[in-house]
mmCIF file of C-alpha atoms in Angstrom:
data_model
loop_
_atom_site.group_PDB
_atom_site.id
_atom_site.type_symbol
_atom_site.label_atom_id
_atom_site.label_comp_id
_atom_site.label_asym_id
_atom_site.label_seq_id
_atom_site.Cartn_x
_atom_site.Cartn_y
_atom_site.Cartn_z
ATOM 1 C CA MET A 188 117.688 108.085 88.312
ATOM 2 C CA THR A 189 114.349 109.666 87.427
ATOM 3 C CA VAL A 190 112.162 108.135 84.732
ATOM 4 C CA ALA A 191 109.329 110.311 83.491
ATOM 5 C CA HIS A 192 106.189 108.470 82.304
ATOM 6 C CA GLN A 193 108.053 105.240 81.603
ATOM 7 C CA GLY A 194 105.732 102.280 81.940
ATOM 8 C CA LEU A 195 106.735 99.154 83.835
ATOM 9 C CA VAL A 196 106.399 95.732 82.209
ATOM 10 C CA ARG A 197 106.309 92.913 84.752
ATOM 11 C CA PRO A 198 104.301 89.805 85.642
ATOM 12 C CA SER A 199 103.612 91.185 89.155
ATOM 13 C CA LEU A 200 104.327 94.250 91.266
ATOM 14 C CA ALA A 201 103.542 95.284 94.835
ATOM 15 C CA VAL A 202 102.185 98.813 95.209
ATOM 16 C CA VAL A 203 102.913 100.047 98.728
ATOM 17 C CA GLN A 204 101.635 103.367 100.052
ATOM 18 C CA VAL A 205 103.970 105.258 102.363
ATOM 19 C CA ARG A 206 103.013 107.804 105.016
ATOM 20 C CA ASP A 207 105.879 109.785 106.545
ATOM 21 C CA GLY A 208 108.314 106.988 105.760
ATOM 22 C CA ALA A 209 106.107 104.232 107.249
ATOM 23 C CA VAL A 210 104.468 101.388 105.335
ATOM 24 C CA PRO A 211 101.041 99.868 106.122
ATOM 25 C CA PRO A 212 100.477 96.507 107.847
ATOM 26 C CA GLY A 213 101.126 93.600 105.510
ATOM 27 C CA ALA A 214 103.537 95.511 103.248
ATOM 28 C CA GLU A 215 106.347 92.969 103.679
ATOM 29 C CA GLU A 216 104.021 90.109 102.736
ATOM 30 C CA VAL A 217 102.799 91.913 99.614
ATOM 31 C CA VAL A 218 106.369 92.565 98.464
ATOM 32 C CA ALA A 219 107.340 88.928 99.053
ATOM 33 C CA GLU A 220 104.219 87.733 97.206
ATOM 34 C CA ALA A 221 105.195 89.912 94.225
ATOM 35 C CA GLY A 222 108.619 88.293 94.061
ATOM 36 C CA GLY A 223 110.416 91.263 95.628
ATOM 37 C CA ALA A 224 109.298 93.879 93.061
ATOM 38 C CA VAL A 225 107.769 96.961 94.684
ATOM 39 C CA LEU A 226 106.597 100.446 93.807
ATOM 40 C CA LEU A 227 106.477 102.741 96.840
ATOM 41 C CA VAL A 228 104.249 105.790 96.514
ATOM 42 C CA GLY A 229 103.805 108.557 99.068
ATOM 43 C CA ASP A 230 106.110 110.658 101.229
ATOM 44 C CA GLY A 231 109.370 109.278 102.603
ATOM 45 C CA THR A 232 109.519 106.421 100.088
ATOM 46 C CA ARG A 233 113.296 105.937 100.231
ATOM 47 C CA ALA A 234 113.272 105.718 104.019
ATOM 48 C CA ALA A 235 110.455 103.166 103.847
ATOM 49 C CA LEU A 236 112.340 101.011 101.349
ATOM 50 C CA SER A 237 115.190 100.410 103.802
ATOM 51 C CA GLY A 238 112.763 98.573 106.091
ATOM 52 C CA LEU A 239 111.469 96.125 103.455
ATOM 53 C CA ALA A 240 113.771 93.112 103.643
ATOM 54 C CA SER A 241 111.917 91.251 100.878
ATOM 55 C CA ALA A 242 112.452 93.992 98.274
ATOM 56 C CA GLY A 243 114.846 93.033 95.491
ATOM 57 C CA GLN A 244 113.854 95.599 92.856
ATOM 58 C CA ALA A 245 112.184 98.903 93.641
ATOM 59 C CA TRP A 246 110.639 102.000 92.118
ATOM 60 C CA THR A 247 109.481 105.105 93.959
ATOM 61 C CA ALA A 248 106.900 107.780 93.211
ATOM 62 C CA GLU A 249 107.292 110.536 95.779
ATOM 63 C CA PHE A 250 104.366 112.871 96.374
ATOM 64 C CA PRO A 251 105.115 116.333 94.968
ATOM 65 C CA GLY A 252 106.028 119.281 97.147
ATOM 66 C CA GLY A 253 104.958 117.868 100.470
ATOM 67 C CA LEU A 254 101.385 117.357 99.197
ATOM 68 C CA ARG A 255 99.379 114.221 99.927
ATOM 69 C CA PRO A 256 97.149 113.429 96.941
ATOM 70 C CA GLY A 257 94.042 111.349 97.590
ATOM 71 C CA PRO A 258 93.489 107.806 96.276
ATOM 72 C CA GLY A 259 91.670 108.984 93.133
ATOM 73 C CA THR A 260 94.490 111.338 92.151
ATOM 74 C CA THR A 261 97.111 108.702 92.988
ATOM 75 C CA ALA A 262 95.365 106.029 90.897
ATOM 76 C CA THR A 263 95.009 108.387 87.929
ATOM 77 C CA ALA A 264 98.694 109.348 88.141
ATOM 78 C CA LEU A 265 99.972 105.767 88.442
ATOM 79 C CA ALA A 266 97.706 104.067 85.897
ATOM 80 C CA PRO A 267 99.720 105.039 82.756
ATOM 81 C CA LEU A 268 102.878 103.628 84.367
ATOM 82 C CA LEU A 269 101.303 100.320 85.379
ATOM 83 C CA ARG A 270 99.419 99.150 82.303
ATOM 84 C CA GLY A 271 102.214 96.711 81.478
ATOM 85 C CA VAL A 272 102.045 94.960 84.872
ATOM 86 C CA HIS A 273 99.918 91.807 84.833
ATOM 87 C CA ALA A 274 99.167 91.508 88.576
ATOM 88 C CA LEU A 275 99.163 94.534 90.874
ATOM 89 C CA LEU A 276 99.266 93.619 94.577
ATOM 90 C CA LEU A 277 98.290 95.926 97.432
ATOM 91 C CA SER A 278 97.928 95.304 101.131
ATOM 92 C CA ALA A 279 94.342 94.966 102.371
ATOM 93 C CA SER A 280 95.062 97.820 104.805
ATOM 94 C CA ALA A 281 92.875 100.922 105.009
ATOM 95 C CA ASP A 282 94.999 102.748 102.407
ATOM 96 C CA GLY A 283 95.184 99.677 100.178
ATOM 97 C CA ARG A 284 91.423 99.201 100.235
ATOM 98 C CA GLU A 285 90.988 102.825 99.166
ATOM 99 C CA LEU A 286 93.540 102.814 96.353
ATOM 100 C CA ALA A 287 92.976 99.326 94.894
ATOM 101 C CA PRO A 288 89.429 99.813 93.507
ATOM 102 C CA ARG A 289 90.331 103.186 92.038
ATOM 103 C CA LEU A 290 93.440 101.708 90.440
ATOM 104 C CA ALA A 291 91.387 98.829 89.033
ATOM 105 C CA HIS A 292 88.872 101.307 87.599
ATOM 106 C CA ALA A 293 91.586 103.510 86.076
ATOM 107 C CA LEU A 294 93.156 100.444 84.416
ATOM 108 C CA ASP A 295 89.804 98.872 83.473
ATOM 109 C CA ARG A 296 90.613 95.542 85.096
ATOM 110 C CA PRO A 297 88.978 93.411 87.821
ATOM 111 C CA LEU A 298 89.683 93.780 91.524
ATOM 112 C CA LEU A 299 90.142 90.532 93.449
ATOM 113 C CA ALA A 300 89.772 91.749 97.023
ATOM 114 C CA GLY A 301 90.796 89.926 100.197
ATOM 115 C CA ALA A 302 93.310 87.483 98.721
ATOM 116 C CA VAL A 303 95.070 84.925 100.898
ATOM 117 C CA GLU A 304 97.209 83.766 97.956
ATOM 118 C CA VAL A 305 97.949 85.360 94.583
ATOM 119 C CA LEU A 306 98.042 83.047 91.569
ATOM 120 C CA PRO A 307 99.320 83.679 88.024
ATOM 121 C CA ASP A 308 95.763 83.899 86.693
ATOM 122 C CA GLY A 309 93.919 85.269 89.716
ATOM 123 C CA ALA A 310 93.742 84.794 93.463
ATOM 124 C CA LEU A 311 92.481 82.615 96.273
ATOM 125 C CA VAL A 312 90.286 84.959 98.289
ATOM 126 C CA SER A 313 88.826 84.850 101.782
ATOM 127 C CA ARG A 314 85.053 84.943 102.149
ATOM 128 C CA GLN A 315 82.454 84.656 104.943
ATOM 129 C CA GLU A 316 84.786 86.313 107.474
ATOM 130 C CA GLY A 317 87.546 83.792 106.816
ATOM 131 C CA ARG A 318 85.363 80.686 107.097
ATOM 132 C CA ALA A 319 85.538 79.955 103.348
ATOM 133 C CA GLN A 320 87.838 80.513 100.393
ATOM 134 C CA ALA A 321 87.124 80.916 96.696
ATOM 135 C CA ARG A 322 89.399 80.799 93.680
ATOM 136 C CA LEU A 323 88.809 83.744 91.347
ATOM 137 C CA THR A 324 90.227 83.673 87.831
ATOM 138 C CA ALA A 325 90.821 86.840 85.823
ATOM 139 C CA ARG A 326 90.721 86.993 82.035
ATOM 140 C CA GLY A 327 93.906 88.979 81.777
ATOM 141 C CA ALA A 328 95.513 91.550 84.069
ATOM 142 C CA PHE A 329 94.059 92.221 87.530
ATOM 143 C CA VAL A 330 94.442 94.123 90.807
ATOM 144 C CA THR A 331 94.299 92.318 94.150
ATOM 145 C CA THR A 332 94.525 93.120 97.850
ATOM 146 C CA LEU A 333 96.345 90.678 100.146
ATOM 147 C CA VAL A 334 95.070 90.054 103.681
ATOM 148 C CA ALA A 335 97.809 90.836 106.221
ATOM 149 C CA GLY A 336 99.105 88.070 108.457
ATOM 150 C CA VAL A 337 97.952 85.156 106.280
ATOM 151 C CA ARG A 338 100.877 84.452 103.951
ATOM 152 C CA GLY A 339 103.637 85.561 106.295
ATOM 153 C CA VAL A 340 107.276 86.103 105.351
ATOM 154 C CA ASP A 341 110.066 83.626 106.059
ATOM 155 C CA PRO A 342 112.663 85.708 107.976
ATOM 156 C CA ALA A 343 115.530 83.548 106.678
ATOM 157 C CA LEU A 344 114.473 83.951 103.056
ATOM 158 C CA ALA A 345 113.923 87.680 103.530
ATOM 159 C CA ALA A 346 117.369 88.038 105.081
ATOM 160 C CA ALA A 347 118.908 86.030 102.243
ATOM 161 C CA SER A 348 117.127 88.228 99.696
ATOM 162 C CA ALA A 349 118.377 91.343 101.450
ATOM 163 C CA GLY A 350 121.900 89.912 101.476
ATOM 164 C CA GLU A 351 121.860 89.324 97.723
ATOM 165 C CA ARG A 352 120.718 92.807 96.769
ATOM 166 C CA PRO A 353 122.875 95.934 96.450
ATOM 167 C CA THR A 354 123.470 97.721 99.757
ATOM 168 C CA PRO A 355 121.594 99.948 99.968
ATOM 169 C CA LEU A 356 119.002 99.024 97.338
ATOM 170 C CA VAL A 357 118.775 101.995 94.966
ATOM 171 C CA PRO A 358 115.265 102.488 93.571
ATOM 172 C CA THR A 359 114.330 103.890 90.184
ATOM 173 C CA GLU A 360 112.483 107.159 90.699
ATOM 174 C CA LEU A 361 109.321 107.559 88.651
ATOM 175 C CA ALA A 362 107.850 110.958 87.844
ATOM 176 C CA PRO A 363 104.118 110.495 87.240
ATOM 177 C CA GLY A 364 101.978 113.419 86.215
ATOM 178 C CA TRP A 365 99.917 114.388 89.258
ATOM 179 C CA PRO A 366 96.523 115.722 88.081
ATOM 180 C CA SER A 367 94.861 118.508 90.023
ATOM 181 C CA ASP A 368 91.267 118.090 88.832
ATOM 182 C CA ILE A 369 90.364 114.631 90.233
ATOM 183 C CA PRO A 370 87.548 114.628 92.824
ATOM 184 C CA ASP A 371 89.007 113.211 96.017
ATOM 185 C CA PRO A 372 88.068 113.076 99.696
ATOM 186 C CA ARG A 373 89.901 115.674 101.750
ATOM 187 C CA VAL A 374 91.305 114.704 105.147
ATOM 188 C CA VAL A 375 90.340 117.304 107.738
ATOM 189 C CA ASP A 376 91.622 115.450 110.783
ATOM 190 C CA VAL A 377 92.468 111.926 111.872
ATOM 191 C CA LEU A 378 90.865 110.828 115.141
ATOM 192 C CA ARG A 379 91.777 107.627 116.959
ATOM 193 C CA PRO A 380 88.594 105.559 117.410
ATOM 194 C CA GLY A 381 89.789 103.859 120.606
ATOM 195 C CA PRO A 382 91.075 100.389 121.475
ATOM 196 C CA THR A 383 87.948 98.528 120.295
ATOM 197 C CA GLY A 384 86.704 100.889 117.601
ATOM 198 C CA ASP A 385 89.398 100.610 114.940
ATOM 199 C CA ASP A 386 90.181 97.997 112.307
ATOM 200 C CA LEU A 387 91.926 95.219 114.206
ATOM 201 C CA ALA A 388 93.673 93.941 111.063
ATOM 202 C CA ASP A 389 95.520 97.266 110.692
ATOM 203 C CA ALA A 390 96.567 97.665 114.338
ATOM 204 C CA PRO A 391 100.341 97.917 114.970
ATOM 205 C CA ARG A 392 99.951 97.085 118.687
ATOM 206 C CA ILE A 393 97.424 94.615 120.105
ATOM 207 C CA LEU A 394 96.625 93.502 123.659
ATOM 208 C CA GLY A 395 95.099 90.047 123.524
ATOM 209 C CA ALA A 396 92.455 88.881 126.000
ATOM 210 C CA GLY A 397 92.344 85.200 126.882
ATOM 211 C CA GLY A 398 90.168 83.106 129.149
ATOM 212 C CA GLY A 399 92.840 83.436 131.842
ATOM 213 C CA LEU A 400 91.648 87.006 132.532
ATOM 214 C CA GLY A 401 88.712 85.378 134.280
ATOM 215 C CA SER A 402 85.960 87.993 134.055
ATOM 216 C CA PRO A 403 84.445 90.905 132.113
ATOM 217 C CA ASP A 404 85.840 93.250 134.795
ATOM 218 C CA ALA A 405 89.365 92.431 133.641
ATOM 219 C CA ILE A 406 88.317 93.201 130.059
ATOM 220 C CA ALA A 407 87.301 96.698 131.166
ATOM 221 C CA LEU A 408 90.796 97.199 132.618
ATOM 222 C CA LEU A 409 92.341 95.826 129.428
ATOM 223 C CA ARG A 410 90.466 98.399 127.333
ATOM 224 C CA GLN A 411 91.830 101.222 129.489
ATOM 225 C CA VAL A 412 95.398 99.921 129.430
ATOM 226 C CA ALA A 413 95.168 99.548 125.646
ATOM 227 C CA GLY A 414 93.938 103.128 125.377
ATOM 228 C CA ALA A 415 96.886 104.364 127.447
ATOM 229 C CA LEU A 416 99.308 102.436 125.200
ATOM 230 C CA ASP A 417 97.603 103.522 121.959
ATOM 231 C CA ALA A 418 96.930 99.856 121.259
ATOM 232 C CA SER A 419 93.946 97.812 120.092
ATOM 233 C CA VAL A 420 92.172 95.009 121.915
ATOM 234 C CA GLY A 421 91.862 91.521 120.449
ATOM 235 C CA ALA A 422 90.628 88.271 121.951
ATOM 236 C CA THR A 423 90.507 84.505 121.743
ATOM 237 C CA ARG A 424 87.363 82.625 120.809
ATOM 238 C CA VAL A 425 86.781 81.691 124.445
ATOM 239 C CA VAL A 426 86.446 85.386 125.318
ATOM 240 C CA THR A 427 84.151 86.304 122.424
ATOM 241 C CA ASP A 428 81.963 83.206 122.903
ATOM 242 C CA ALA A 429 81.560 84.232 126.560
ATOM 243 C CA GLY A 430 80.310 87.640 125.397
ATOM 244 C CA TRP A 431 83.108 89.586 127.080
ATOM 245 C CA LEU A 432 84.118 91.153 123.753
ATOM 246 C CA GLU A 433 82.486 91.462 120.352
ATOM 247 C CA HIS A 434 83.096 88.660 117.843
ATOM 248 C CA GLU A 435 84.817 91.087 115.456
ATOM 249 C CA ARG A 436 87.576 91.289 118.108
ATOM 250 C CA GLN A 437 88.372 87.565 117.745
ATOM 251 C CA ILE A 438 91.849 86.828 116.376
ATOM 252 C CA GLY A 439 92.378 83.500 114.638
ATOM 253 C CA THR A 440 91.799 81.318 111.626
ATOM 254 C CA THR A 441 88.026 81.737 112.061
ATOM 255 C CA GLY A 442 88.347 85.365 113.139
ATOM 256 C CA VAL A 443 90.469 88.333 112.102
ATOM 257 C CA ALA A 444 93.955 87.776 110.664
ATOM 258 C CA VAL A 445 96.353 90.339 112.124
ATOM 259 C CA ASP A 446 100.044 91.169 111.753
ATOM 260 C CA PRO A 447 100.979 93.654 114.494
ATOM 261 C CA ASP A 448 104.398 94.920 115.484
ATOM 262 C CA VAL A 449 103.683 94.079 119.134
ATOM 263 C CA TYR A 450 101.298 91.500 120.583
ATOM 264 C CA ILE A 451 100.837 91.194 124.360
ATOM 265 C CA ALA A 452 98.766 88.177 125.383
ATOM 266 C CA PHE A 453 97.028 88.233 128.779
ATOM 267 C CA GLY A 454 95.882 84.793 129.894
ATOM 268 C CA VAL A 455 96.027 83.367 126.350
ATOM 269 C CA SER A 456 96.937 79.666 126.188
ATOM 270 C CA GLY A 457 97.935 79.857 122.529
ATOM 271 C CA ALA A 458 95.673 77.355 120.760
ATOM 272 C CA GLY A 459 96.489 76.830 117.093
ATOM 273 C CA GLN A 460 93.202 78.416 116.010
ATOM 274 C CA HIS A 461 94.284 81.664 117.661
ATOM 275 C CA THR A 462 97.982 81.744 116.809
ATOM 276 C CA GLY A 463 97.168 80.821 113.193
ATOM 277 C CA GLY A 464 95.748 84.325 112.730
ATOM 278 C CA LEU A 465 98.574 86.213 114.467
ATOM 279 C CA GLY A 466 100.846 86.709 111.471
ATOM 280 C CA THR A 467 104.476 87.394 112.381
ATOM 281 C CA PRO A 468 104.621 90.044 115.141
ATOM 282 C CA ARG A 469 108.055 91.550 115.743
ATOM 283 C CA LEU A 470 107.553 91.196 119.513
ATOM 284 C CA VAL A 471 105.310 88.771 121.406
ATOM 285 C CA ILE A 472 104.846 88.994 125.172
ATOM 286 C CA SER A 473 102.882 86.354 127.055
ATOM 287 C CA VAL A 474 101.485 86.795 130.570
ATOM 288 C CA ASN A 475 100.332 83.429 131.895
ATOM 289 C CA THR A 476 100.652 81.279 135.003
ATOM 290 C CA ASP A 477 101.569 78.283 132.829
ATOM 291 C CA PRO A 478 105.225 78.530 131.748
ATOM 292 C CA HIS A 479 104.741 75.657 129.287
ATOM 293 C CA CYS A 480 101.654 76.879 127.419
ATOM 294 C CA PRO A 481 102.059 77.324 123.619
ATOM 295 C CA MET A 482 101.665 81.111 123.847
ATOM 296 C CA THR A 483 104.565 81.463 126.291
ATOM 297 C CA ALA A 484 106.640 78.981 124.284
ATOM 298 C CA MET A 485 106.360 81.129 121.135
ATOM 299 C CA ALA A 486 106.796 84.458 122.961
ATOM 300 C CA ASP A 487 109.907 86.619 122.927
ATOM 301 C CA LEU A 488 109.202 87.405 126.589
ATOM 302 C CA GLY A 489 107.232 85.163 128.897
ATOM 303 C CA ILE A 490 105.948 86.553 132.189
ATOM 304 C CA VAL A 491 104.913 83.702 134.465
ATOM 305 C CA ALA A 492 102.360 85.451 136.640
ATOM 306 C CA ASP A 493 98.654 85.904 137.179
ATOM 307 C CA ALA A 494 97.360 87.814 134.139
ATOM 308 C CA PRO A 495 94.621 89.807 135.973
ATOM 309 C CA ALA A 496 97.133 90.859 138.642
ATOM 310 C CA VAL A 497 99.695 92.010 136.068
ATOM 311 C CA LEU A 498 96.986 93.868 134.190
ATOM 312 C CA ALA A 499 95.817 95.617 137.360
ATOM 313 C CA GLU A 500 99.387 96.662 138.156
ATOM 314 C CA LEU A 501 99.850 98.033 134.622
ATOM 315 C CA HIS A 502 96.576 99.917 134.962
ATOM 316 C CA THR A 503 97.817 101.571 138.159
ATOM 317 C CA ARG A 504 101.297 102.412 136.868
ATOM 318 C CA LEU A 505 100.030 103.834 133.582
ATOM 319 C CA GLY A 506 97.260 105.828 135.231
ATOM 320 C CA ALA A 507 95.042 104.246 132.591
ATOM 321 C CA ALA A 508 91.637 105.193 134.041
ATOM 322 C CA GLY A 509 89.659 107.237 131.539
ATOM 323 C CA HIS A 510 91.609 105.999 128.491
ATOM 324 C CA GLU A 511 88.961 103.614 127.211
#
């Protein structure tokens, strides 16, 4: 069913951008936070919907003719359809951070960025790199971005929600008018910045460095292995306090909140401060000599072995030299 220029009227709605059928980090959390109501915009929206277990009601806005409009064009096209939605929720991913302010401007409403919880009249937002929180209240409708890996999604509730919905969930197709005269950045090429140069919060695969790696030399190997696996490098506070990695690489409640698909922990004991910022990875692998440490206990696969030795073997087998 296609609905042309029909506005939505709802208390809250998740707006999820889709690239080639894939959703950004934190999309599942945003949909759950919006009560299961989601608008998917981009290319491959129907394919992306099948992977969102929390979705109970869905709309799609497919990009026209294989084109990929920029965030300004997208915000201008969606704004007339979304004026009746009180709270618009986007993931605080790279795409979400680009679209959210433009959407807020097009709708003439405030942007509450970096939320850790969305409230009926505003949001609880993270400040000072996660060390503080502030409650922001909006006088009316608002747009907010939700930090990935903070709220989480209960797998049992998501499965129950998926079981209650029609199979498959059939979205309502929206047909926004896509303007052609909106100034927008043009993507010339996308270059990978390397294992320690990208936004850790958006990384789908992360290799975690713990104190069990023992030295900065092992960190150099970890960077190269991460490069060979197209992964990012994160760390515990012990590692960043020792100066082996930059503090912006620290994962945890006082560091960066992440929500990767895969997390491989090398020599990470699994202190609550660290695991509290891990989100809900689909696969966790722990490499540690202690079979009873918290990190191995929560892992899907625990490798009881010396972390530097395993890392060195991976480096050799992957031919990882030069991938940093």
